[in-house]
Structures are given as C-alpha cells and as structure tokens.
Backbone as CSV, one residue per row, in Angstrom:
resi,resn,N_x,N_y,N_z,CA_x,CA_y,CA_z,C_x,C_y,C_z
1,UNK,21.542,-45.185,86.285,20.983,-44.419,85.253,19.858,-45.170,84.580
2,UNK,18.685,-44.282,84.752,17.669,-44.897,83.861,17.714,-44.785,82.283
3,UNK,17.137,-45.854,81.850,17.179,-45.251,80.392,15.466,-44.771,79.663
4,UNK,15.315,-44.025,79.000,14.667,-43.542,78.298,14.190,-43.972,77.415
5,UNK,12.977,-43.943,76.616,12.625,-44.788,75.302,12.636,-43.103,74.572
6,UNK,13.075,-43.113,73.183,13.253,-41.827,72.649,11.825,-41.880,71.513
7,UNK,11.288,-41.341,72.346,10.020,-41.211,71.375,9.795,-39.909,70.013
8,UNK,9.541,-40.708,69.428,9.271,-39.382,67.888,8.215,-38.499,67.955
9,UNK,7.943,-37.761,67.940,6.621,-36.835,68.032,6.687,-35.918,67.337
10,UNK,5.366,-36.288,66.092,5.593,-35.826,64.880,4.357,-33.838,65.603
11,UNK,5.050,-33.090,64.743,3.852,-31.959,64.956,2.566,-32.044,64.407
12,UNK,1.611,-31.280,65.392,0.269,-31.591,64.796,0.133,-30.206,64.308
13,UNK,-0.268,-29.883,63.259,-0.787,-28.100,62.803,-0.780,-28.707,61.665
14,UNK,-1.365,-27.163,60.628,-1.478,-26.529,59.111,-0.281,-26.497,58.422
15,UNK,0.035,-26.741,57.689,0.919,-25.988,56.803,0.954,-25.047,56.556
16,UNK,2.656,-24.338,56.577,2.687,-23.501,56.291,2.051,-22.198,55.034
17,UNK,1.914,-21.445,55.018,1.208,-20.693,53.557,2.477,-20.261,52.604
18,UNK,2.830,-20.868,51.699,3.710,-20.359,50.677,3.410,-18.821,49.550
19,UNK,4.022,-18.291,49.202,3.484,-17.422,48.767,3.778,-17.700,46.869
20,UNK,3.499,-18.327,46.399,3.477,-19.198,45.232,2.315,-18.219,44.672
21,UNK,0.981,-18.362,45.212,0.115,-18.051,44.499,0.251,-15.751,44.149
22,UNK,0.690,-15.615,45.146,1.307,-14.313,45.146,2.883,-13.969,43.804
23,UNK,3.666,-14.673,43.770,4.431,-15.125,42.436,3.378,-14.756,41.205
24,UNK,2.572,-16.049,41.324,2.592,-16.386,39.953,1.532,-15.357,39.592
25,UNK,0.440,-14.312,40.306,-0.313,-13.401,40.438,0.379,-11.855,39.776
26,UNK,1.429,-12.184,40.155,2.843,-11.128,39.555,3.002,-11.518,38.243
27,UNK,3.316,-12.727,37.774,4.122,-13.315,36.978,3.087,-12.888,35.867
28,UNK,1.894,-13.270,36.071,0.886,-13.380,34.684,0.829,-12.423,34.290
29,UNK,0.702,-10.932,35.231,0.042,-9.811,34.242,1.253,-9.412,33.265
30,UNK,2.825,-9.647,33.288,3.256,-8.974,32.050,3.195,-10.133,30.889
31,UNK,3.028,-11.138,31.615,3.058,-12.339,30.434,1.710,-11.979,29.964
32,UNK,0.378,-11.646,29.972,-0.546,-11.309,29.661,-0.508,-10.030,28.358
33,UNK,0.543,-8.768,29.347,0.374,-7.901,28.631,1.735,-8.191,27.195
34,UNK,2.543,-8.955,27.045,3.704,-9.299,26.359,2.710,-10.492,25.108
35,UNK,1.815,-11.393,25.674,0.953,-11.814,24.740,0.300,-10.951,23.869
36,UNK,-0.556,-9.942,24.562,-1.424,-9.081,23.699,-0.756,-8.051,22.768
37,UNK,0.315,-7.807,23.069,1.077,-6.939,21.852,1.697,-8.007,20.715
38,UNK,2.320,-9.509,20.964,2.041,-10.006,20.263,1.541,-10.509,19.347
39,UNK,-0.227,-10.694,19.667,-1.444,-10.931,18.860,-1.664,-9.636,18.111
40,UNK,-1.529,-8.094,18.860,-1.282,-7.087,18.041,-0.381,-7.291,16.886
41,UNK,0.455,-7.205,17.305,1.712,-7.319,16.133,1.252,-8.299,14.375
42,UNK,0.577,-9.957,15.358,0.248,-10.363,14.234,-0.571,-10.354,13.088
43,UNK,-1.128,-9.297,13.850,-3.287,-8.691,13.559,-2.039,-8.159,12.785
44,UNK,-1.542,-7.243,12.725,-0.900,-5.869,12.159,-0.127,-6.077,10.977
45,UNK,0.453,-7.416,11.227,1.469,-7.836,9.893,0.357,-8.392,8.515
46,UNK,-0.653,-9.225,9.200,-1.466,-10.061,8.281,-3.086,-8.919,7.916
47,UNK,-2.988,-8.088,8.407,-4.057,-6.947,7.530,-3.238,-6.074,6.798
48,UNK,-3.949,-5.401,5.262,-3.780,-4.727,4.286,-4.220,-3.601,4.972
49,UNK,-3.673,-2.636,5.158,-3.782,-1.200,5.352,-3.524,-0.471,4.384
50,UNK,-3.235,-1.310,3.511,-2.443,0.187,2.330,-3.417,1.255,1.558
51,UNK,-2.966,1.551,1.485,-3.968,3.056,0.540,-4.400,2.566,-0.804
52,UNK,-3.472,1.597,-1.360,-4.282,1.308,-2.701,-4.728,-0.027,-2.709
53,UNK,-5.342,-0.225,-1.207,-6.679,-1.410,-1.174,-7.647,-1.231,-1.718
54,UNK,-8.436,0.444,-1.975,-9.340,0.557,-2.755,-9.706,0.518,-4.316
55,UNK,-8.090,0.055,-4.639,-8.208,0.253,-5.978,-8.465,-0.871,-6.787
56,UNK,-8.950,-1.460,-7.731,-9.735,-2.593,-8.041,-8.791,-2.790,-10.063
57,UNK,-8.614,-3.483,-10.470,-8.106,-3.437,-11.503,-9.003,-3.218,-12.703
58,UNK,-9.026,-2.535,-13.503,-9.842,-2.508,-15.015,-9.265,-2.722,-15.960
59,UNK,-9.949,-2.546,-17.363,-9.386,-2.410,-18.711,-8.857,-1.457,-19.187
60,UNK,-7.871,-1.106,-19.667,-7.244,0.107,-19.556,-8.139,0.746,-20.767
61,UNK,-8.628,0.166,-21.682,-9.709,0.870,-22.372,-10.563,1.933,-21.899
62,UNK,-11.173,0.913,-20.712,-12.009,2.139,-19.872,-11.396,2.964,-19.214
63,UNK,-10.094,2.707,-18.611,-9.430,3.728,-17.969,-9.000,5.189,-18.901
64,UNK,-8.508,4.698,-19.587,-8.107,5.584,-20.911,-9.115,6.353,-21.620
65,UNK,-10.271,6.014,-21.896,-11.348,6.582,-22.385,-11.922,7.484,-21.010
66,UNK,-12.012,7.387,-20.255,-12.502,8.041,-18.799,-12.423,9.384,-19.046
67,UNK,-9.967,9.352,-19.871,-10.136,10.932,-20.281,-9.427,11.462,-21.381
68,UNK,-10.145,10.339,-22.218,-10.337,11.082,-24.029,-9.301,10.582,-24.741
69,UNK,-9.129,9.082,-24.391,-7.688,8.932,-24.591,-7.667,7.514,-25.121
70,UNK,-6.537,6.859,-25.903,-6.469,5.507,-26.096,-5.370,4.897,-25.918
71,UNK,-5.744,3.237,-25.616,-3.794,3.013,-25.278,-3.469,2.709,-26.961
72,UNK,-2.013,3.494,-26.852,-1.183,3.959,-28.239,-0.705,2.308,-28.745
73,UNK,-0.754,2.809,-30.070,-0.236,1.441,-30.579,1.690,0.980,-30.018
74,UNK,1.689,0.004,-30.275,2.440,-0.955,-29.421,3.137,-0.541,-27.612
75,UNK,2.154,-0.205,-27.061,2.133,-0.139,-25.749,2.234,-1.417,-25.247
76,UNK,3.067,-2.045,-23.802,3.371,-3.248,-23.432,3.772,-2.915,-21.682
77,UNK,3.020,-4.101,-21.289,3.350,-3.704,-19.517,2.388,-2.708,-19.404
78,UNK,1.040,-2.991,-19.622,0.110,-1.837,-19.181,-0.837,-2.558,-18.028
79,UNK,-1.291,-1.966,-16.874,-1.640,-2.202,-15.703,-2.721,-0.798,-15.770
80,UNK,-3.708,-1.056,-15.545,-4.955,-0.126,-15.012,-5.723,-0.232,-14.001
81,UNK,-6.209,0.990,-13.378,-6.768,0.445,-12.171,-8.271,1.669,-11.740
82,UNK,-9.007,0.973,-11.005,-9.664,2.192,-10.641,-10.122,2.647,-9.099
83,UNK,-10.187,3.620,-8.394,-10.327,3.664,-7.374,-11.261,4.320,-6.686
84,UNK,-11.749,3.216,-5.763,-13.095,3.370,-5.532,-13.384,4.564,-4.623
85,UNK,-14.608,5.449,-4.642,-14.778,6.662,-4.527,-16.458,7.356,-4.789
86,UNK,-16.497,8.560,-4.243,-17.887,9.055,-5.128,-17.311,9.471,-6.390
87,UNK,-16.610,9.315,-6.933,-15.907,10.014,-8.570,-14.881,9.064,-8.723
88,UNK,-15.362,8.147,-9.581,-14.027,7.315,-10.113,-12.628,7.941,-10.871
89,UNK,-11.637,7.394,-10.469,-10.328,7.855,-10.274,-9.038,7.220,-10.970
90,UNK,-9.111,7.033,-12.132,-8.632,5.776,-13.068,-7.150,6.535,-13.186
91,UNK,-5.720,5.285,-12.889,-4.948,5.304,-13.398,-4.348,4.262,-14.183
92,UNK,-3.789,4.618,-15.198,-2.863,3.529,-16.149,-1.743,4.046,-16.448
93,UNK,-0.793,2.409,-16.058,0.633,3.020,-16.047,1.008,1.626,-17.752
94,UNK,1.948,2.149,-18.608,2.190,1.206,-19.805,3.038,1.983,-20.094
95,UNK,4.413,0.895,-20.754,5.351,1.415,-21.737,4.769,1.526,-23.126
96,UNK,5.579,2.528,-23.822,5.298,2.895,-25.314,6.922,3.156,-25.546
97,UNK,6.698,2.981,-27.254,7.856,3.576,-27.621,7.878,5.463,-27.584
98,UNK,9.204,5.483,-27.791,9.888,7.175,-27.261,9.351,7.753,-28.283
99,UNK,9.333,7.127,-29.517,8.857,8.225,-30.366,7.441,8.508,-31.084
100,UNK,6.913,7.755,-30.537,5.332,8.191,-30.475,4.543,8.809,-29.716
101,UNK,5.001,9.357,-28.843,5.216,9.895,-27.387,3.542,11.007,-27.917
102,UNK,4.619,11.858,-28.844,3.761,13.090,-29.182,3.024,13.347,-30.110
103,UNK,3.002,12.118,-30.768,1.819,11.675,-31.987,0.533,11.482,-30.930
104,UNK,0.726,10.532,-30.331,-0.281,9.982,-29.053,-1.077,10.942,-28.494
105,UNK,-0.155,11.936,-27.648,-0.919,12.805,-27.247,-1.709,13.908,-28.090
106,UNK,-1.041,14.348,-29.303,-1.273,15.273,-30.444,-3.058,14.455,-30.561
107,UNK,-2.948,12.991,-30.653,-4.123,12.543,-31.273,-5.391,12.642,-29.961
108,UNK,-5.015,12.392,-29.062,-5.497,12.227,-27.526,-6.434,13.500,-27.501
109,UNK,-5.489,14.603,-27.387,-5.861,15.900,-27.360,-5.528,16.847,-28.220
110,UNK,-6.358,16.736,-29.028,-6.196,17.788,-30.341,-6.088,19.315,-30.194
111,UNK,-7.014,19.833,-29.137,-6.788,21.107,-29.159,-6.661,21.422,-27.841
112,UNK,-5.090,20.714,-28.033,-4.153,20.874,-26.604,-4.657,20.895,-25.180
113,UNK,-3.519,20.582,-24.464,-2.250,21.318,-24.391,-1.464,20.535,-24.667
114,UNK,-0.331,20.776,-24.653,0.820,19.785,-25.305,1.384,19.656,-24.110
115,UNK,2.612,18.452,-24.098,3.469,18.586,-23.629,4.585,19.304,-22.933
116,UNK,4.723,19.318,-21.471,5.849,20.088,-21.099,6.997,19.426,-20.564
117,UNK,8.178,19.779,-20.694,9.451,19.618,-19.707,9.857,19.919,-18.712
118,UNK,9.125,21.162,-18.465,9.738,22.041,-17.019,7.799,21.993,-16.366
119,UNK,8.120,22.405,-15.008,7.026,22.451,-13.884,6.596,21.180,-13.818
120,UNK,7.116,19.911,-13.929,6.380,18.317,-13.765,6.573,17.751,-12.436
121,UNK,6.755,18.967,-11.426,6.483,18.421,-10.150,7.893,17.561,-9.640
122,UNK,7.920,16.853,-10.158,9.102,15.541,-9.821,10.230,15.357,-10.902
123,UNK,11.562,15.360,-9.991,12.761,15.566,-11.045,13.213,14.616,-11.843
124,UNK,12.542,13.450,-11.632,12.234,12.290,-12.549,11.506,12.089,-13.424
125,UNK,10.530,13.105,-13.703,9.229,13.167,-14.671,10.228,14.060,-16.079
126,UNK,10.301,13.192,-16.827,10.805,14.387,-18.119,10.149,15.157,-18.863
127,UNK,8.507,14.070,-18.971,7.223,15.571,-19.367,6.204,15.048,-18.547
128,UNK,5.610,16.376,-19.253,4.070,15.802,-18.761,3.295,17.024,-18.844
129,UNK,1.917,16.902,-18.708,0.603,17.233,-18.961,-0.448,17.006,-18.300
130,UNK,-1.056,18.099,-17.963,-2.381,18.353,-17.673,-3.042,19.158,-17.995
131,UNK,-4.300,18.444,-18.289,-5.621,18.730,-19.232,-7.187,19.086,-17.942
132,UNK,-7.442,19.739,-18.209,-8.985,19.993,-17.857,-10.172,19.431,-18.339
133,UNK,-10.851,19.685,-17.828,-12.231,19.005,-19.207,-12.404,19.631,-20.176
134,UNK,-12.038,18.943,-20.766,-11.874,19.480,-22.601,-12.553,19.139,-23.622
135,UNK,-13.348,19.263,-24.818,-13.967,19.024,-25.727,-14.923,17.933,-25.292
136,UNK,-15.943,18.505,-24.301,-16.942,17.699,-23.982,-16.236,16.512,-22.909
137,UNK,-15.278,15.966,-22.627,-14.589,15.204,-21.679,-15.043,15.621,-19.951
138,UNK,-15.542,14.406,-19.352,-15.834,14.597,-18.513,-14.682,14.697,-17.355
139,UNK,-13.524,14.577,-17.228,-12.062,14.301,-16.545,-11.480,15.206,-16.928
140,UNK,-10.468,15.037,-15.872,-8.914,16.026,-15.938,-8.459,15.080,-16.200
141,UNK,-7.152,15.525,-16.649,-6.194,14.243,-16.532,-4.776,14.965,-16.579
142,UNK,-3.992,13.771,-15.922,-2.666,14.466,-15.837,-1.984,12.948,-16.389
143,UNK,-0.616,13.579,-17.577,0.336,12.193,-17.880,1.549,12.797,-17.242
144,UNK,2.052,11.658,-16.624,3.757,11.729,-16.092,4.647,10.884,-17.408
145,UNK,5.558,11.183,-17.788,6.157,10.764,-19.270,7.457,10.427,-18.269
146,UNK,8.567,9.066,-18.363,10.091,8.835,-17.807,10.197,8.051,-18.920
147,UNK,11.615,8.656,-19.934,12.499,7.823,-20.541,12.704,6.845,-20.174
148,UNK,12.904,5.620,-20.336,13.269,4.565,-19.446,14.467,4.282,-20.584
149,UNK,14.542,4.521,-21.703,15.624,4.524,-22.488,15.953,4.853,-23.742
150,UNK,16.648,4.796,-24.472,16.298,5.422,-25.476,15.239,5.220,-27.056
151,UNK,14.334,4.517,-26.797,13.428,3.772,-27.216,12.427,3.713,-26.740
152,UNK,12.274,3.297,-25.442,10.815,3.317,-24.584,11.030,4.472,-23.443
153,UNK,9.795,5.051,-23.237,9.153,5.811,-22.152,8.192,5.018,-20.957
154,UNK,8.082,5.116,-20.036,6.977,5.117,-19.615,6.141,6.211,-18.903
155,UNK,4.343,5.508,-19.672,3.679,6.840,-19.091,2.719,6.455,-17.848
156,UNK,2.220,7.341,-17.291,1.789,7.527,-15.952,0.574,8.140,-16.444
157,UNK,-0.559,7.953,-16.797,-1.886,8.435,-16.635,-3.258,8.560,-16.260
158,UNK,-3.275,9.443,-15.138,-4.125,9.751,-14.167,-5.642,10.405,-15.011
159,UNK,-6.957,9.937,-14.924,-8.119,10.259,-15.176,-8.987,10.622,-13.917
160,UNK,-9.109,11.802,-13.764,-10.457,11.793,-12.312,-11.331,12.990,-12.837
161,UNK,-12.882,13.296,-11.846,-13.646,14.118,-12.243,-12.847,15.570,-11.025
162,UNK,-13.094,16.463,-10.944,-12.934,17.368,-10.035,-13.631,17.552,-8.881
C-alpha cells in the first residue's frame, strides 16, 4: 500500500452574496416612517394651536370702556384681554362683590337693559345681559354674572363691534 500525502485545497471563487443589504433595505423604511410621526408628534406637543393665541392681554380700563363700562369698585382677580382681529374683541373676566352687582350695571347702562335670570344660554350663568350700541357706544356687549358665593360673583364681560 502506497501512501498518500493529504493535501488541503483551499477553494478558489467569490463569496457568497448575503442578503443583508436586502434586510436592512426592509428594515429602514418603517423605522423611517415610525421616526417621522415621532418628530410629528413632537412638532405637535411643543406648538400653541389654541384659539386664544390671538389674544394679547390689556388694561381692563380699556377693555371695559370699549363698552361703556368701568371696573366696579372693589373688583379683585381681574384679567383682560384683547383679540386680535379687523374689530377688536375685548374680554374681562373679575370678581366683585354680590351686592353691587346691580348698582354697577344700573351705572354702566343707564338706559338699560337690565339684568336677566332666565335665557343666559348656560345653566351656570345666573344673569346676564346684552346690550347693543347704546348711547353713542360703539360695542355690544354681553355680561355672564356666576355666584361664586354668597358674597362674591363673578363677571364675564364680552365688548366687540358687530
């Protein structure tokens, strides 16, 4: 018996083609599209969309005068605002005491209308009023009146042109 020398013989060729690049060609587009609703999302949380972005804060003086009106003596927690527009659009919201309620307005608007209880739109509103342009006043205006207790009210008053 002869013997043999066992020789190694490595292959000569290419490598094989993996399909890796086919994977990861898959892989990206939902990771792509799972990013971009992300960046949506964050666009979406960190912008102001709200409706009363246009509204800019004032003196409730001017708000109040807009429609024929003044803030009542010892009013507290008053916030005014105005909103921007071709016709400025002034609201002011302030507590007053309960029982000046109708001195205020009596003085506001002298030759009425007064105060109502019933038709105020909202079953939380206990009065309220709306006025037209009245004695030379360039505005409507509407007040929303809520007990808040038996002492203070708060009022809600809206100034705009038509």
């Amino acid at each position: 018996m002869t013997r043999t020398d066992i020789e190694t013989v490595t292959e000569q060729g290419a490598q094989g083609r993996t399909r890796w690049g086919v994977f990861l060609a898959i892989l990206a587009v939902p990771t792509l599209v799972v990013a971009a609703l992300i960046a949506l999302l964050v666009a979406w949380l960190f912008t102001d969309d709200s409706v009363a972005a246009d509204v800019k804060k004032t003196s409730c003086a001017e708000a109040l005068a807009y429609g024929g009106a003044k803030l009542p003596e010892g009013a507290r927690d008053a916030w005014c605002g105005i909103e921007a527009g071709p016709e400025p659009r002034y609201d002011a919201r302030f507590k007053m005491p309960r029982a000046g309620i109708d001195a205020w307005v009596a003085a506001a608007f002298p030759q009425g209308p007064q105060l109502r209880t019933t038709q105020c739109g909202d079953a939380q509103v206990d009065a309220c009023l709306t006025a037209g342009p009245v004695a030379g006043e360039r505005a409507s205006v509407q007040i929303e009146i809520t007990h808040d207790s038996r002492n203070w009210s708060e009022v809600r008053f809206k100034a705009f042109t038509l």
